[in-house]
Coordinates of C-alpha atoms and ligand atoms in Angstrom, one line a residue:
M1 CA 119.3 114.9 123.9
D2 CA 121.5 117.2 122.0
S3 CA 119.7 119.9 120.3
V4 CA 118.8 119.1 116.7
T5 CA 120.4 121.1 114.0
R6 CA 119.6 118.8 111.0
I7 CA 116.3 116.9 110.1
G8 CA 115.4 114.5 107.4
V9 CA 112.2 114.6 105.3
F10 CA 110.8 111.6 103.3
T11 CA 107.8 110.4 101.4
S12 CA 106.7 106.8 101.9
G13 CA 104.2 104.2 100.9
G14 CA 101.4 105.0 98.3
D15 CA 102.2 108.3 96.7
A16 CA 99.6 110.9 96.7
P17 CA 99.2 114.2 94.9
G18 CA 100.3 117.1 97.2
M19 CA 103.3 115.3 98.7
N20 CA 105.6 117.8 97.0
A21 CA 103.7 120.7 98.3
C22 CA 104.3 119.2 101.8
V23 CA 108.1 118.5 101.2
R24 CA 108.3 122.1 100.0
A25 CA 106.5 123.5 103.1
V26 CA 108.7 121.4 105.4
V27 CA 112.1 122.3 103.7
R28 CA 111.2 126.1 103.8
T29 CA 110.0 126.2 107.3
A30 CA 112.8 124.2 108.6
L31 CA 115.2 126.5 106.9
S32 CA 113.5 129.5 108.3
H33 CA 114.2 128.1 111.8
D34 CA 117.8 127.6 110.9
L35 CA 117.4 123.8 110.7
E36 CA 119.3 122.0 108.0
V37 CA 117.1 119.7 105.8
M38 CA 118.1 116.4 104.2
G39 CA 115.8 114.7 101.7
I40 CA 115.7 111.0 102.2
R41 CA 114.8 109.4 99.0
R42 CA 112.6 106.4 98.5
G43 CA 111.2 106.4 102.0
Y44 CA 112.4 103.8 104.6
Q45 CA 114.3 102.0 101.8
G46 CA 116.4 105.0 101.0
M47 CA 117.0 105.4 104.7
I48 CA 118.4 101.9 104.9
E49 CA 120.5 102.3 101.8
G50 CA 121.6 105.9 102.8
D51 CA 120.1 107.6 99.8
I52 CA 120.1 111.0 101.3
V53 CA 120.4 114.4 99.6
E54 CA 120.8 117.9 100.9
M55 CA 117.9 120.2 100.4
D56 CA 117.8 124.0 100.1
A57 CA 115.1 126.5 99.5
K58 CA 115.8 126.3 95.8
S59 CA 115.7 122.4 95.6
V60 CA 111.9 122.7 96.3
S61 CA 111.2 125.5 93.8
N62 CA 108.4 124.8 91.2
I63 CA 107.0 121.7 92.8
V64 CA 104.1 122.9 94.7
Q65 CA 101.9 122.3 91.6
K66 CA 103.4 118.9 90.7
G67 CA 102.0 115.3 91.2
G68 CA 104.2 112.4 92.5
T69 CA 107.0 113.2 94.8
I70 CA 110.4 114.5 94.1
L71 CA 111.9 112.5 96.9
K72 CA 110.3 109.4 95.4
S73 CA 108.3 106.9 97.4
A74 CA 108.8 103.1 98.0
R75 CA 107.7 100.2 100.1
S76 CA 110.4 98.5 102.1
D77 CA 110.2 95.1 103.5
Q78 CA 113.6 95.5 105.1
F79 CA 112.3 98.3 107.3
R80 CA 109.8 95.7 108.9
T81 CA 112.8 94.0 110.3
A82 CA 114.6 95.3 113.5
E83 CA 117.9 94.8 111.7
G84 CA 116.6 97.0 108.7
R85 CA 115.5 99.7 111.1
A86 CA 118.8 99.5 113.0
T87 CA 120.7 100.1 109.7
A88 CA 118.4 103.0 109.0
A89 CA 119.1 104.6 112.4
R90 CA 122.9 104.1 111.9
N91 CA 122.7 105.9 108.5
L92 CA 120.7 108.8 110.0
K93 CA 123.3 109.2 112.6
E94 CA 126.1 109.1 110.1
A95 CA 124.3 111.8 108.1
G96 CA 123.9 114.0 111.3
I97 CA 120.1 113.7 111.1
G98 CA 118.7 114.1 114.6
G99 CA 115.0 114.2 113.6
L100 CA 112.5 113.2 110.9
I101 CA 109.3 114.6 109.2
A102 CA 107.5 111.5 107.7
I103 CA 104.9 112.1 104.9
G104 CA 102.9 108.9 104.3
G105 CA 99.9 106.7 105.1
D106 CA 98.9 104.3 107.7
G107 CA 101.8 102.0 107.1
S108 CA 104.3 104.6 107.0
L109 CA 103.3 106.2 110.2
R110 CA 102.9 102.7 111.9
G111 CA 106.6 102.0 110.9
A112 CA 107.6 105.5 112.2
A113 CA 106.0 104.7 115.6
I114 CA 108.0 101.5 115.9
F115 CA 111.1 103.3 114.7
Y116 CA 110.6 106.0 117.4
D117 CA 110.1 103.3 120.2
E118 CA 113.3 101.4 119.2
H119 CA 115.6 104.3 118.3
Q120 CA 114.1 107.4 119.7
V121 CA 114.8 109.5 116.6
P122 CA 112.4 112.5 117.1
L123 CA 109.7 112.3 114.6
V124 CA 106.5 114.1 113.4
G125 CA 104.2 112.5 110.7
C126 CA 102.2 114.1 108.1
P127 CA 99.2 112.2 106.7
G128 CA 99.9 111.7 102.9
T129 CA 97.5 109.2 101.3
I130 CA 94.6 109.3 98.7
D131 CA 92.7 106.8 100.9
N132 CA 91.8 109.3 103.6
D133 CA 91.8 106.4 106.1
L134 CA 93.9 108.0 108.8
F135 CA 92.4 108.8 112.2
G136 CA 93.2 112.2 113.7
T137 CA 92.7 114.3 110.5
D138 CA 89.5 115.0 108.5
E139 CA 91.4 114.9 105.3
T140 CA 94.7 113.4 104.0
I141 CA 96.9 114.9 101.4
G142 CA 96.0 113.7 98.0
Y143 CA 92.5 112.6 98.8
D144 CA 90.7 115.6 97.3
T145 CA 92.7 115.3 94.1
A146 CA 92.1 111.7 93.8
M147 CA 88.4 112.1 94.4
N148 CA 88.2 114.7 91.7
T149 CA 90.2 112.5 89.3
A150 CA 87.8 109.6 89.9
L151 CA 84.9 111.9 89.6
D152 CA 86.0 113.3 86.2
N153 CA 86.3 109.9 84.9
I154 CA 82.9 108.7 86.3
D155 CA 81.4 111.7 84.4
K156 CA 83.0 110.5 81.2
I157 CA 81.8 107.0 81.9
R158 CA 78.3 108.2 82.6
D159 CA 78.1 109.7 79.1
T160 CA 79.0 106.6 77.3
A161 CA 76.8 104.3 79.7
D162 CA 73.9 106.5 78.8
A163 CA 74.6 106.5 75.1
H164 CA 74.6 102.7 75.0
D165 CA 72.1 101.9 77.8
R166 CA 75.0 100.0 79.7
L167 CA 75.6 99.2 83.2
F168 CA 79.0 100.2 84.3
L169 CA 80.9 99.0 87.4
V170 CA 83.4 101.4 88.2
E171 CA 86.1 100.5 90.6
V172 CA 87.9 103.3 92.6
M173 CA 90.9 103.2 95.0
G174 CA 90.7 103.6 98.8
R175 CA 92.2 100.4 100.0
D176 CA 90.1 99.3 103.1
A177 CA 88.1 102.5 103.2
G178 CA 85.2 103.8 101.1
F179 CA 85.8 107.6 101.3
I180 CA 86.5 108.1 97.6
A181 CA 83.8 105.7 96.6
L182 CA 81.1 107.3 98.7
N183 CA 81.9 110.8 97.9
C184 CA 82.4 110.0 94.1
G185 CA 79.1 108.2 94.1
I186 CA 77.2 111.2 95.4
G187 CA 79.1 113.7 93.1
G188 CA 78.7 111.4 90.1
G189 CA 75.1 110.5 90.8
A190 CA 75.7 106.9 91.0
E191 CA 72.8 104.3 91.3
L192 CA 74.5 102.3 93.8
V193 CA 77.8 102.5 95.8
L194 CA 79.6 99.5 97.4
I195 CA 82.0 100.3 100.1
P196 CA 83.9 98.2 102.8
E197 CA 82.2 100.0 105.6
M198 CA 78.7 98.6 104.5
L199 CA 77.8 95.0 104.4
S200 CA 77.1 94.3 100.8
D201 CA 74.6 91.4 100.1
L202 CA 74.9 90.1 96.6
D203 CA 71.2 89.5 96.2
E204 CA 70.4 92.8 97.3
V205 CA 72.9 94.4 95.0
K206 CA 71.3 92.5 92.1
R207 CA 67.9 93.6 93.2
Q208 CA 68.8 97.2 93.5
I209 CA 70.6 97.3 90.0
R210 CA 67.6 95.5 88.3
S211 CA 65.1 97.8 89.9
Q212 CA 67.2 101.0 88.7
M213 CA 67.7 99.7 85.3
S214 CA 63.9 98.8 84.7
T215 CA 62.3 101.8 86.5
Q216 CA 64.6 104.8 86.3
S217 CA 66.8 104.4 83.2
R218 CA 68.3 101.7 81.1
S219 CA 71.8 102.6 82.1
A220 CA 73.5 102.7 85.4
V221 CA 76.7 103.5 87.1
V222 CA 77.7 101.5 90.3
V223 CA 80.8 102.8 92.2
V224 CA 82.7 99.9 93.7
A225 CA 85.5 100.6 96.2
E226 CA 88.5 98.3 95.7
G227 CA 88.2 97.2 99.3
D228 CA 84.5 96.1 99.1
E229 CA 83.8 92.9 100.6
L230 CA 82.2 91.5 97.4
G231 CA 85.9 91.6 96.0
G232 CA 85.9 94.6 93.7
A233 CA 84.2 95.3 90.4
N234 CA 85.4 92.3 88.5
S235 CA 84.0 90.0 91.2
V236 CA 80.6 91.7 91.1
A237 CA 80.6 91.6 87.4
A238 CA 81.4 87.9 87.4
A239 CA 78.4 87.2 89.8
L240 CA 76.1 89.3 87.6
R241 CA 77.2 87.4 84.4
D242 CA 76.4 84.2 86.2
D243 CA 73.0 85.4 86.7
S244 CA 70.5 84.8 83.8
S245 CA 68.4 87.7 84.7
F246 CA 71.2 89.9 83.7
D247 CA 71.6 88.2 80.2
H248 CA 70.0 91.2 78.6
V249 CA 72.3 93.8 80.3
D250 CA 75.3 95.1 78.6
L251 CA 77.7 95.2 81.4
R252 CA 81.1 96.8 81.6
V253 CA 83.7 97.1 84.2
C254 CA 86.1 100.1 84.4
I255 CA 88.9 100.1 86.9
L256 CA 90.3 103.5 87.4
G257 CA 93.5 102.5 89.1
H258 CA 96.6 104.6 89.3
T259 CA 95.3 107.5 87.4
Q260 CA 93.9 108.4 90.8
R261 CA 97.3 108.7 92.3
G262 CA 98.7 111.0 89.6
G263 CA 98.2 114.6 88.4
A264 CA 98.5 118.1 89.7
P265 CA 97.3 118.5 93.2
S266 CA 94.0 120.3 93.7
A267 CA 93.9 123.8 95.3
R268 CA 92.5 122.1 98.4
D269 CA 95.4 119.6 98.6
R270 CA 98.1 122.2 97.9
V271 CA 96.7 124.3 100.8
L272 CA 96.3 121.2 103.1
A273 CA 99.8 119.9 102.4
S274 CA 101.3 123.4 102.9
R275 CA 99.5 123.9 106.2
L276 CA 100.6 120.4 107.5
G277 CA 104.1 120.7 106.4
V278 CA 104.5 124.0 108.2
A279 CA 102.6 122.6 111.4
A280 CA 104.9 119.5 111.3
V281 CA 108.0 121.5 111.6
E282 CA 106.5 123.8 114.2
A283 CA 105.5 120.8 116.3
F284 CA 109.0 119.4 116.0
M285 CA 110.4 122.8 117.0
E286 CA 108.2 122.6 120.2
G287 CA 109.5 119.1 121.0
R288 CA 106.1 117.5 120.3
Y289 CA 107.5 114.2 118.9
N290 CA 105.9 110.9 117.8
V291 CA 102.7 112.6 116.7
M292 CA 100.9 113.2 113.5
V293 CA 99.7 116.6 112.4
G294 CA 96.2 116.8 111.0
I295 CA 93.3 119.0 110.3
Q296 CA 90.2 118.7 112.5
D297 CA 87.1 121.2 111.9
G298 CA 89.7 123.5 110.0
D299 CA 92.2 123.6 112.8
I300 CA 95.6 121.9 113.1
R301 CA 95.6 119.2 115.7
L302 CA 98.4 116.7 116.8
T303 CA 97.5 113.1 117.5
P304 CA 99.9 110.6 119.0
S305 CA 101.2 108.3 116.4
R306 CA 99.9 105.2 118.2
N307 CA 96.3 106.5 118.1
V308 CA 96.6 107.1 114.4
W309 CA 97.3 103.5 113.1
G310 CA 95.4 101.7 115.7
R311 CA 91.9 103.2 114.8
K312 CA 89.6 103.2 112.1
K313 CA 88.2 106.4 110.7
A314 CA 84.4 106.3 110.4
I315 CA 82.8 107.4 107.2
N316 CA 79.8 109.6 107.3
Y317 CA 76.8 107.3 107.3
E318 CA 74.5 110.3 106.4
L319 CA 76.2 110.3 103.1
L320 CA 75.2 106.8 102.2
K321 CA 71.5 107.7 102.6
L322 CA 71.9 110.5 100.0
I323 CA 72.8 107.8 97.5
E324 CA 69.5 106.2 97.9
L325 CA 67.6 109.4 98.2
L326 CA 68.9 111.1 95.1
R327 CA 69.3 108.2 92.6
Ligands
ADP401 P1 101.2 103.5 103.4 O1 102.1 104.4 104.2 O2 100.8 104.3 102.1 O3 100.1 102.9 104.3 P2 102.5 100.9 103.4 O4 101.3 100.3 104.2 O5 102.9 100.2 102.2 O6 102.1 102.3 102.8 O7 103.7 101.2 104.3 C1 104.7 101.9 103.8 C2 106.0 101.4 104.4 O8 106.0 101.5 105.9 C3 106.3 99.8 104.3 O9 106.7 99.4 103.0 C4 107.3 99.5 105.5 O10 108.6 99.9 105.0 C5 106.7 100.5 106.5 N1 105.9 99.8 107.4 C6 104.6 99.7 107.4 N2 104.0 98.8 108.5 C7 105.2 98.6 109.2 C8 105.4 97.8 110.4 N3 104.4 97.3 111.0 N4 106.6 97.9 110.9 C9 107.7 98.4 110.3 N5 107.6 99.2 109.1 C10 106.3 99.3 108.6

């Protein structure tokens, strides 16, 4: 393979606070290694459409603290087809891009691995998703900020729940994973947490809420992960409203939604994103392709892309016990 003199960086899939800090780290580290950097806008869709801009050190000034992503993000159905990926590969070749740094979640890194198999464009992935559901890294870029945003909102809901003796079902993001819900449940003192990793039995859920609201307090906050098997906060609420034993309960649902994706990245996310961005370029320079950079026990680790998206990262079941113990 000819030596690579120009790489492309892109953000893809669900956006996450800290993606900008990672783009900045990638661009500046690459430039320091005399690699030219192109920004591919709107993820794989921009790769297919040739939406590619030149990046220099200044183009990433004043973004380390900003939410969103200056390169924009997108989902691309076209990239799921071999034809779409062939077009993307052609566009990269035309733009002289010989390697890629991908910043995205599970789907984006899955797409990257397929692209690597088909077109052998050297690629290193960075884990960027609020869901924290990627194997190979203890934390993903955006997770800490999203968790703090959710927690801030749960605190506010707790105040009003308490003032009016209400039961609140608060739905948080996380796709098929319960990391945000579980940790916000502990941090927010939730009476109950419903997460996809745990079988939720509706009768048991009702029993626990009843018990909490009669013995401990007349208000309660239940944190529900969007991917919970009972179908999210609205489904649980509908089931409770159908049950006459909840007739006297003033029940409200609050879906925190996309607030969790926005906002300035936390200190932790900025540092994580910077470390991973630097590590991605360094791995690339060492010829370690088709891997994801991650943090494990505080240290940078590389995991082959295939092992990332094929596996489910386990939650810490010890934390589940804390909910019961401390409520
Ligand atoms: P995230 O990266 O946040 O998990 P998605 O799952 O939506 O977000 O994936 C982002 C993009 O990655 C998709 O829109 C698609 O273009 C690409 N992608 C995901 N899965 C595949 C796949 N199996 N084959 C090819 N491309 C994929």
